[in-house]
XYZ file of C-alpha atoms in Angstrom:
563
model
C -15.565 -21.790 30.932
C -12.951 -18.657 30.804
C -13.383 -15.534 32.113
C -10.934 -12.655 30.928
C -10.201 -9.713 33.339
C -8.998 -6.510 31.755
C -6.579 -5.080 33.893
C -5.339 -0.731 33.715
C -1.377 -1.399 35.115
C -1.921 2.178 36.439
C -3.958 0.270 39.636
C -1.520 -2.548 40.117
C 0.270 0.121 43.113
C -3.217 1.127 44.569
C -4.332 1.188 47.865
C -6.477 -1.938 48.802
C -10.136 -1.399 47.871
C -12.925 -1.978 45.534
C -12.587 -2.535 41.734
C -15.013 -0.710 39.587
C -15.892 -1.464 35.982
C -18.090 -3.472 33.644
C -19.128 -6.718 33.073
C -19.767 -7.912 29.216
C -21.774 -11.415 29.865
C -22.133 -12.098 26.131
C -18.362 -12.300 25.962
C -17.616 -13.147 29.916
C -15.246 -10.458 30.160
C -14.566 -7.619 33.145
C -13.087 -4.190 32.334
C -11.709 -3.137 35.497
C -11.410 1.001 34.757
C -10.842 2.086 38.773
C -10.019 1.110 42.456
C -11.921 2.697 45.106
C -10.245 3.322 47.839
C -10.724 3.233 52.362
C -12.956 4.828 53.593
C -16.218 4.978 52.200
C -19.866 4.364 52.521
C -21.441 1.743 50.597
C -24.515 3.599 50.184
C -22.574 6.882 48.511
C -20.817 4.307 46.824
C -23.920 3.252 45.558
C -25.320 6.764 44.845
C -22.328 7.306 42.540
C -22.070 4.323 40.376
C -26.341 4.979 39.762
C -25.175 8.608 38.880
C -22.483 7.461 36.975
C -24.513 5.370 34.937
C -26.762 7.844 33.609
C -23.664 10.010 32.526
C -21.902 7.533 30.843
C -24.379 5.050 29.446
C -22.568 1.862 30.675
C -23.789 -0.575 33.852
C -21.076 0.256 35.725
C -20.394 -1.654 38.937
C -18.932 -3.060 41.295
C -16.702 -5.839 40.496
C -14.746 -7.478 43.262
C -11.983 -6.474 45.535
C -8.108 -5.359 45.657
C -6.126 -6.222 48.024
C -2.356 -4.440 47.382
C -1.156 -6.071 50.413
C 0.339 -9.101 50.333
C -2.352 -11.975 51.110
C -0.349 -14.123 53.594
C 0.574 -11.358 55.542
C -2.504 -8.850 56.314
C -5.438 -11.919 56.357
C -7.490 -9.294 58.333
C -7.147 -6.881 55.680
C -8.277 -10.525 53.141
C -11.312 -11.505 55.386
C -12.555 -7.905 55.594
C -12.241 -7.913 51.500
C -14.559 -10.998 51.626
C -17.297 -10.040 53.664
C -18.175 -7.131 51.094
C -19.089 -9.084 48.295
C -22.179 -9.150 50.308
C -22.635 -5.964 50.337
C -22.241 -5.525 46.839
C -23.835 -8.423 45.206
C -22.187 -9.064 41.535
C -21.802 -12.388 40.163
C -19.373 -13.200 39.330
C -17.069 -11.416 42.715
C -13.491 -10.973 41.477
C -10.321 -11.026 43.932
C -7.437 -9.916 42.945
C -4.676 -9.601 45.061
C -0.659 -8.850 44.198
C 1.046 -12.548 45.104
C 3.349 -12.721 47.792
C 6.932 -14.385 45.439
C 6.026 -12.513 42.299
C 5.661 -8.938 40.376
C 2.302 -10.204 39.213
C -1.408 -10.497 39.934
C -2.975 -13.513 41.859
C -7.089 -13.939 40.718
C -9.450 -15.730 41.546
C -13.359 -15.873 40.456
C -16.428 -16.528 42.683
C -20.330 -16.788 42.658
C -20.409 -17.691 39.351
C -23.390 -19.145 37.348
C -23.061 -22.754 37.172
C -20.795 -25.319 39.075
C -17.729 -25.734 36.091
C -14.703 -24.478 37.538
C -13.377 -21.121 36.105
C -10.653 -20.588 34.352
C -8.967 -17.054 34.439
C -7.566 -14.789 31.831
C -5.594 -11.510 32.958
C -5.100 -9.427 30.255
C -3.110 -5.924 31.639
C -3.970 -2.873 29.568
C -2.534 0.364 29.476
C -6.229 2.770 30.239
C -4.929 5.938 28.837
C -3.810 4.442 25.380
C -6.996 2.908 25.643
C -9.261 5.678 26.307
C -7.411 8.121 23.687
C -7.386 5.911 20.880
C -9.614 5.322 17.716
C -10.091 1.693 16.594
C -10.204 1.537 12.646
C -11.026 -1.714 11.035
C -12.425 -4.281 13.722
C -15.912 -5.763 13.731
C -18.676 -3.637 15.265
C -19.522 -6.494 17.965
C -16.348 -8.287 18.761
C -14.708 -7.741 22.522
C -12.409 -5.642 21.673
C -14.076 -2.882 20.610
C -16.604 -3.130 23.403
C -13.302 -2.883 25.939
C -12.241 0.168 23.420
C -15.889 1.586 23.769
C -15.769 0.868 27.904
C -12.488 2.724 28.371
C -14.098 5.568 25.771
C -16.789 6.506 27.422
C -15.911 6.260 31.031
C -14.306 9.842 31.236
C -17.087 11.091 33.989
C -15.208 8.634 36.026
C -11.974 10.025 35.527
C -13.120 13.089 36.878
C -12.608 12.376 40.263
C -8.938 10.329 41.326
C -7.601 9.753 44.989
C -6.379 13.506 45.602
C -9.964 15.195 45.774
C -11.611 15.969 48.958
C -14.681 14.113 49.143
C -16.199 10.851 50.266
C -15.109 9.010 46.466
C -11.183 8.307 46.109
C -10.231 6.652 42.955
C -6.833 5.354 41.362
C -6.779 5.344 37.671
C -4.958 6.593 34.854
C -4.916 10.331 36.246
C -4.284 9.606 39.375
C -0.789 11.405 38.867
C -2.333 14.310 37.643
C -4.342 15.446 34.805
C -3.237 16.340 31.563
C -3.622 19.699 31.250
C -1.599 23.070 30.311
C -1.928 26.811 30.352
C -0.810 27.439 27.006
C -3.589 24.596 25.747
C -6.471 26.244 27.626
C -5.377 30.026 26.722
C -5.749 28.639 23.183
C -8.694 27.430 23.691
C -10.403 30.563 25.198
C -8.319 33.078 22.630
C -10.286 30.697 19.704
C -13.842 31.361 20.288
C -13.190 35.168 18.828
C -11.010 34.389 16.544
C -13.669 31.717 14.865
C -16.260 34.302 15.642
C -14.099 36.988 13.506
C -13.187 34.262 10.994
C -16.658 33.033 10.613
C -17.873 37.002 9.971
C -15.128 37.703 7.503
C -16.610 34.126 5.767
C -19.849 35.358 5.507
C -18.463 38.746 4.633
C -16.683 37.843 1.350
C -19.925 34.760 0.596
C -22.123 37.645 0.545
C -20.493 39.707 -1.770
C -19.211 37.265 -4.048
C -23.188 35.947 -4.607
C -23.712 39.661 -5.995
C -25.616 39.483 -8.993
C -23.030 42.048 -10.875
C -20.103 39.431 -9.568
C -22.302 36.217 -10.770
C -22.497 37.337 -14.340
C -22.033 35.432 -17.490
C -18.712 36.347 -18.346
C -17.110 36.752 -14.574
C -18.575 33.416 -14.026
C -16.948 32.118 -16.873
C -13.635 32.972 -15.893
C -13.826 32.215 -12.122
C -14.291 29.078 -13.529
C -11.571 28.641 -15.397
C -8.966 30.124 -13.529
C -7.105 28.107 -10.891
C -7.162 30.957 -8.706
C -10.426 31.561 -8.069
C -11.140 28.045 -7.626
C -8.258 27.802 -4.555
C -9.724 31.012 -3.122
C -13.527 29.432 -2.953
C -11.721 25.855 -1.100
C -10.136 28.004 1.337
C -13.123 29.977 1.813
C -15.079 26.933 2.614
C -12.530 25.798 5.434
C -12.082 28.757 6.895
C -15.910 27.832 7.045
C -15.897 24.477 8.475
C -13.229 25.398 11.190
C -14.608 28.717 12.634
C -18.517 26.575 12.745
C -19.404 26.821 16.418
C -20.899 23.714 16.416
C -18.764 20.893 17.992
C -17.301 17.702 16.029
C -20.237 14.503 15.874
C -17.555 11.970 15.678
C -13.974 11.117 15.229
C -13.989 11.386 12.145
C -15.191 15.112 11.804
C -12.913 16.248 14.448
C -10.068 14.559 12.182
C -10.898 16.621 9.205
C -11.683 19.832 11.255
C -7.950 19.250 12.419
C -6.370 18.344 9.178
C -7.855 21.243 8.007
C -6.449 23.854 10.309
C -2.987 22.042 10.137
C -2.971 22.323 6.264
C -4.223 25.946 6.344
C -1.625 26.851 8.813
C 1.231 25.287 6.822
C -0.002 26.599 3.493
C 0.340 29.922 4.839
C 4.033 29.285 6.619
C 5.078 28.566 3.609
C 3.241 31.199 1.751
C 5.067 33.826 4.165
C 8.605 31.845 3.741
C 7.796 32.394 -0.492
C 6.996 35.851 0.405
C 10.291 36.457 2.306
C 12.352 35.475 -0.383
C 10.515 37.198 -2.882
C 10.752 40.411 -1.432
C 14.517 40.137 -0.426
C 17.539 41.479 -2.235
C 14.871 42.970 -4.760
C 13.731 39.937 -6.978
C 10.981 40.968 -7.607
C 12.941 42.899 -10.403
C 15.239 41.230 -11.066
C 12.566 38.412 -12.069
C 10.476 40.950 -14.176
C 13.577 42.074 -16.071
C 14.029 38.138 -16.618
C 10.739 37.371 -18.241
C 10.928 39.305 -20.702
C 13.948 37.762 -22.325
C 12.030 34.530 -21.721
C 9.024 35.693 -23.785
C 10.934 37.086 -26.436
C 13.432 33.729 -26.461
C 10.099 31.409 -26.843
C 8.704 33.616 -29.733
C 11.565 33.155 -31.402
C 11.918 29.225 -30.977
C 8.203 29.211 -32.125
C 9.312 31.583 -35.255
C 12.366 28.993 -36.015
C 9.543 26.023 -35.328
C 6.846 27.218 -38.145
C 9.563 28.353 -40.542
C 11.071 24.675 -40.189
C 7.381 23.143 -41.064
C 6.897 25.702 -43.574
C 9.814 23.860 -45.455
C 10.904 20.265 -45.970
C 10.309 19.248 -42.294
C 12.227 15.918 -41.666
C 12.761 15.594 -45.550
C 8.705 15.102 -46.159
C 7.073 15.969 -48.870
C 4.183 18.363 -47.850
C 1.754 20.434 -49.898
C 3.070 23.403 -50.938
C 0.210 26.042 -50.786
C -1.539 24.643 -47.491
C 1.888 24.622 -45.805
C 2.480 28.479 -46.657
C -1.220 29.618 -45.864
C -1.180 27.781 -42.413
C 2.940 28.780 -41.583
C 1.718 32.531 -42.305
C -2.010 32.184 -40.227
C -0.240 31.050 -37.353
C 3.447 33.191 -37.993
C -0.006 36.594 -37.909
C -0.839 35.356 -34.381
C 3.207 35.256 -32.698
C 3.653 38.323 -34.012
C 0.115 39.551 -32.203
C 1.035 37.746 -29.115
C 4.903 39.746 -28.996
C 3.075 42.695 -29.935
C 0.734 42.293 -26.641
C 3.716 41.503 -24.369
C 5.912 43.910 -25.432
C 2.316 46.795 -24.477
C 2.398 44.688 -20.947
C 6.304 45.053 -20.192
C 6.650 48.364 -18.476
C 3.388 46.545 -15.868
C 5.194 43.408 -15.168
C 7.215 44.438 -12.073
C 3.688 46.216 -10.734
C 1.529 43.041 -11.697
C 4.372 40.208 -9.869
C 4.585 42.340 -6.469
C 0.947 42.083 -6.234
C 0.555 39.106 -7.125
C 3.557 38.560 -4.374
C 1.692 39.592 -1.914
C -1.016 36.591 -2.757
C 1.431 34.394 -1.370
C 0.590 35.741 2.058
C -2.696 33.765 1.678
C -0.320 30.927 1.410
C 1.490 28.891 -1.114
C -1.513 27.146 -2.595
C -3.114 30.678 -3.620
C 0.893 31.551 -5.256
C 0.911 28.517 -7.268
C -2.467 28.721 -8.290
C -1.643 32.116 -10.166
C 1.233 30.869 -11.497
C -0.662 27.592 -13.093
C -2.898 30.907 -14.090
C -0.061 33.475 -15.201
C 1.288 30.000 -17.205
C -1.790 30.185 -19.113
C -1.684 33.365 -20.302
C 1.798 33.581 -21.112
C 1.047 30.489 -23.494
C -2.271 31.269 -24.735
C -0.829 31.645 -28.044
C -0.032 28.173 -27.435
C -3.243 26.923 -27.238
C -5.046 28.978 -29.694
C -2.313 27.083 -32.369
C -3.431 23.729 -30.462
C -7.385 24.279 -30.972
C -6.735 25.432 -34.841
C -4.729 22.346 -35.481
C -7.240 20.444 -33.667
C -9.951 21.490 -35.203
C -8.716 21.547 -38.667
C -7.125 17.507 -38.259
C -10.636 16.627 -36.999
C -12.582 18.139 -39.454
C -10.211 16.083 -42.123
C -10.560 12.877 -39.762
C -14.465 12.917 -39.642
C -14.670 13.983 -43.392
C -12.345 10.873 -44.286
C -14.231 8.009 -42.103
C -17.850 9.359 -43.379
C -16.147 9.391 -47.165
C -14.854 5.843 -46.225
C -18.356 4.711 -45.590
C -19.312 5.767 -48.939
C -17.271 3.374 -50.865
C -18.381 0.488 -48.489
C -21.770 1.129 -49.224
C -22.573 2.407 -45.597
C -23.757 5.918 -43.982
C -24.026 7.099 -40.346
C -28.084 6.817 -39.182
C -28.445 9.892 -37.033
C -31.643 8.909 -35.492
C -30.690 5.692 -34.384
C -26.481 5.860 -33.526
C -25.693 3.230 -35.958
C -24.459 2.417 -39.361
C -26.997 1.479 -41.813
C -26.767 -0.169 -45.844
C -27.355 2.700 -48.115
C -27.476 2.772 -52.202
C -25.495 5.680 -53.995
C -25.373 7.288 -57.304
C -22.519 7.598 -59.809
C -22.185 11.425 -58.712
C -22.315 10.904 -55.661
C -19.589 8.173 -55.495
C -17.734 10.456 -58.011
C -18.036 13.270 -55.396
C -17.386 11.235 -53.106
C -14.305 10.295 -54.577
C -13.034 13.292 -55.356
C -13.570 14.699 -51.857
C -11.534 11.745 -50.374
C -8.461 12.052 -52.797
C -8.127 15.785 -51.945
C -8.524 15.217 -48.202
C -6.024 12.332 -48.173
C -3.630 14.309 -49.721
C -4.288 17.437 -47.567
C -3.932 14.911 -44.680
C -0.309 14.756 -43.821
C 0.475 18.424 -43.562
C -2.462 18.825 -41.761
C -1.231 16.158 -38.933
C 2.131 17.348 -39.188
C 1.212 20.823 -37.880
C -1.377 19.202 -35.669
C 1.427 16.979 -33.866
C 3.446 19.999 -33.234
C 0.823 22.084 -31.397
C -0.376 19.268 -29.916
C 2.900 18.030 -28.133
C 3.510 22.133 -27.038
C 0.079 22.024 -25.791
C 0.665 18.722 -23.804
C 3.987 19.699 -22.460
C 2.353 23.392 -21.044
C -0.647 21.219 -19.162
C 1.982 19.025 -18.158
C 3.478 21.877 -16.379
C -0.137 22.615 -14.861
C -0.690 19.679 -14.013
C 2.579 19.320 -11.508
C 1.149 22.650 -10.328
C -2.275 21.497 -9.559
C -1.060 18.417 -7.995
C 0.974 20.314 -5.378
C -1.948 22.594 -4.711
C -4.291 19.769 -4.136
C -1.495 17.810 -2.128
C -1.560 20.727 0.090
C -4.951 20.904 0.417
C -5.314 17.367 0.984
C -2.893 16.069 2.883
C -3.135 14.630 6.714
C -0.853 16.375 8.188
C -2.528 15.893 11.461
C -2.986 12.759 11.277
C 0.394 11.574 10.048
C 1.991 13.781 12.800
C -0.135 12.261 15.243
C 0.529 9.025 13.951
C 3.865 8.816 13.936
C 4.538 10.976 17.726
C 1.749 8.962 19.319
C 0.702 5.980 17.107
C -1.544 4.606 19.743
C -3.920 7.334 18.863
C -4.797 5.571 15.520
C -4.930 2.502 16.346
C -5.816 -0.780 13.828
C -6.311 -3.478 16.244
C -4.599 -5.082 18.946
C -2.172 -7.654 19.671
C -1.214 -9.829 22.800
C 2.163 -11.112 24.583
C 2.049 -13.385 27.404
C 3.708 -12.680 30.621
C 4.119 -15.647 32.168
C 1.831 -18.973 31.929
C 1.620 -21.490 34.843
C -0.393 -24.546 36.056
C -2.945 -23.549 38.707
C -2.134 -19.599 38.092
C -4.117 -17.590 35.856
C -2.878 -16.820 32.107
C -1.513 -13.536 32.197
C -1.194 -11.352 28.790
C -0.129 -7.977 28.116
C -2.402 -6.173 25.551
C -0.643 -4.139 23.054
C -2.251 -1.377 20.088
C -1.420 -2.310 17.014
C -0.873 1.436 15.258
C -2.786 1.783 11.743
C -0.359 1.788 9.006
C 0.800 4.900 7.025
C -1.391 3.732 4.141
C -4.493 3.541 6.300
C -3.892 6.853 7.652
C -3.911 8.322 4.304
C -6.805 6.377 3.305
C -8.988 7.417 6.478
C -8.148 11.099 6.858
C -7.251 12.006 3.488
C -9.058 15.700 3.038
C -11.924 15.671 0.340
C -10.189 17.320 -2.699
C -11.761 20.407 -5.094
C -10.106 18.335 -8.247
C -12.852 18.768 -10.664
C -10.887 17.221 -13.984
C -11.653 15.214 -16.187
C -10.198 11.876 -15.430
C -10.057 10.025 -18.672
C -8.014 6.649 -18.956
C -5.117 6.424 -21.008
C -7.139 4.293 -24.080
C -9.642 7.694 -24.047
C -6.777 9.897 -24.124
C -5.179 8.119 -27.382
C -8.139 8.301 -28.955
C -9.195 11.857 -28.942
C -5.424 12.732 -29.313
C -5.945 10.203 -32.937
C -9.203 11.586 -33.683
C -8.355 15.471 -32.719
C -10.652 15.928 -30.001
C -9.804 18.543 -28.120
C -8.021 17.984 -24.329
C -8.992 20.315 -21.838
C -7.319 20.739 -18.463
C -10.676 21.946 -16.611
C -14.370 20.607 -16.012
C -16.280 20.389 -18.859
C -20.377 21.478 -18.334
C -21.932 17.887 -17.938
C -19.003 16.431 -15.734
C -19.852 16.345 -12.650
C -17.509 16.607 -9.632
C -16.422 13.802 -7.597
């Protein structure tokens, strides 16, 4: 039979005294956490572990004896080690003693159940790594995450170390001091009002944006719609979530309530940096006096576009009368749009150093109205997209029921299928009439439809980069991956060992090491829950509304549901 001993290096330089931990019989395994130190009384030792127990939840006791001295020279010190495994009665009583010719541990392993001889497994551990880290990905039961859970939930016995005045002296990881600091505990006090003021102002803005007048039909419509809006509500929920008063349940809530306050903090750094740079040497001007120039430049490239399809475009034939009525429908609405910008030109410098000042809310909120300003500027844009769209459909549908005709076949409403029907000689002269025009009628159609549909594409292109920053910022572990690459032992994914020394009639001695989780894991785990509420279709979908002239919109549509 083996028995492994789990040894913190922090008490390999303690006084001589009494090992405290735990004993796990269904793997026959001791977690040594402390060493109780001279002088003490066995019944206030006993008073302590009893009161320990009930704070921490673990049988706690104690284990065997430490003698720091070496063995063959202090045998008092060795026989007065011995006689208090009577005292404490624990089988099996460990011994461990530093050996006299060598930097490492001598064990040995008594009172055990049954007459085989033992064989011993020391297994050093670093107890701090131990205690502060998170296993990920390890079986519920195995040893090594009931050593991970021993060293977790041990911290009332950490509480007391070798420097207190009092009848218990410990040596364990904090024996050298706590961790603490000033700053960390100032920050701690200074955050209960600041949640408290941040949880108000939460409530505050909730409140009034639940108004009835605010939740209208058409204001609900276009909060929406607009990227804005939507980035305001997601910070508004975690300025929620990090100014609750109520603590973090597990690791994995405290994780996200971190993440969260590191990505709000850097959204707004960089909000202010934007902010700084907008505001200096007077660009704000300087970029209103350069959109318009813009504007006026795309009109004109979508004048030169239409006159180009209203002519021999690529040396096609089109339809002449069709091409003319939908160059002029669509030449009506550029002229409208310049006609709008040029009435909003002596506002743009007012409307971009307000919207500026957004940016203070932080970078997401900036881009967010630009994805929203992008919109507007190409409305135009779109309105040519949905015409096209609509028009090419209509065609496509009309053309694939006509084609049914001639095969004999119609569309069965009721029942979502295509049935054998009988038709007349009108009706297959209608029929065939109707197809020849629309056939005809196609290719100009498509032509303009390709156009629009490509500008369209390339402007939710642009959006899309946008969004994906937005939700990268909102998203992204920046806690984690910080904490995982300063102190990787935090996070960790398992453990490995690497043996010390091996020799006949010593025990085997290991050094247990964390294995850190991987980048990809740490991503995976603490990735922040994202407000992307888009449509995800897959790239067959795509190609066949694009072929069929469905139209592609960039937001939720009412029946999708988010994720």
């Amino acid at each position: 039979m083996t028995v492994k001993i789990f040894f913190p290096t922090c008490c390999t330089a303690a006084e001589s005294g009494l090992l405290i931990g735990r004993w796990i019989s269904e793997h026959r395994s001791a977690v040594v956490l402390a060493t109780l130190h001279f002088p003490f009384i066995p019944g206030q030792v006993k008073q302590y572990l009893a009161r320990l127990q009930q704070s921490t939840g673990l049988s706690l006791s104690i284990l065997g004896t430490w003698n720091h001295k070496k063995a063959e020279k202090d045998e008092k010190m060795q026989s007065f080690l011995d006689e208090l495994s009577s005292i404490f009665s624990h089988r099996p009583w460990l011994q461990i003693s530093r050996e006299a010719s060598s930097k490492f541990l001598d064990c040995s392993v008594g009172r055990c159940d049954g007459g085989d001889q033992e064989e011993v497994v020391l297994v050093y551990y670093d107890e701090r790594k131990l205690m502060l880290s998170e296993l990920h990905s390890v079986t519920e039961n195995s040893e090594i995450v009931s050593v991970f859970a021993t060293a977790a939930k041990s911290r009332p016995l950490f509480a007391t170390h070798k420097y207190d005045e009092g009848p218990i002296k410990l040596t364990h990881w904090q024996s050298d001091g706590v961790e603490a600091s000033i700053i960390v505990e100032l920050v701690k006090q200074a955050s209960v009002p600041v949640c408290t003021v941040l949880l108000f102002l939460a409530s505050l803005l909730t409140s009034i944006c639940n108004l009835r007048v605010l939740s209208g039909k058409p204001l609900s419509f276009l909060w929406n719609k607009l990227s804005t809006f939507e980035q305001l509500g997601k910070r508004l929920e975690n300025i929620r979530l990090v100014s609750s008063s109520e603590r973090a349940k597990d690791h994995k809530e405290f994780m996200r309530k971190a993440n969260t306050v590191v990505s709000i903090l850097l959204d707004m750094a960089l909000g202010i940096l934007l902010m700084s740079l907008l505001y200096r040497e007077n660009r704000i001007s300087q970029l209103a006096d350069a959109l318009m120039p813009v504007a006026d430049r795309v009109a004109v490239e979508l004048q030169g576009l239409l006159q180009w399809l209203m002519g021999a475009p690529a040396g096609l034939k089109m339809n002449r009368a069709l091409d003319e009525v939908l160059g002029r429908f669509f030449m009506y609405h550029i002229h409208l749009w310049i006609s709008y910008i040029r009435l909003m030109s002596p506002f743009i410098e007012v409307i971009l150093w307000y919207i500026g000042l957004s940016a203070c809310l932080g970078l997401s909120v900036a881009l967010s109205i630009l994805s929203d300003i992008i919109a507007l500027l190409t409305f135009h844009i779109y309105c040519f997209y949905v015409y096209g769209a609509r028009l090419y459909c209509f065609k496509m549908h009309g053309l694939s029921s006509l084609w049914r005709l001639f095969r004999g076949k119609k569309w069965n409403v009721l029942r979502q299928r295509v049935d054998s029907c009988s038709y007349d000689l009108d009706q297959l002269f209608l029929g065939t009439l109707l197809f020849t025009i629309l056939l005809f009628l196609l290719p100009t159609t498509a032509l303009y439809y390709l156009v629009f549909t490509l500008l369209r594409l390339l402007v939710v292109l642009v959006q899309g980069v946008i969004h994906l920053i937005v939700d990268l910022l909102n998203t992204f572990p920046l806690y984690a991956m910080v904490l995982r690459l300063c102190r990787s032992y935090r996070l960790a994914a398992g453990v490995k060992f690497r043996m010390l020394e091996q020799k006949t009639g010593k025990p085997l001695r290991l050094l247990m090491q964390i294995n850190p989780l991987p980048y990809s894991g740490v991503l995976q785990s603490y990735m922040l829950p994202s407000n992307q509420c888009y449509p995800k279709d897959s790239w067959g979908s795509l190609c066949r509304k694009l072929f069929i002239g469905e139209l592609i919109y960039p937001w939720r549509q009412k029946g999708n549901k988010q994720d």
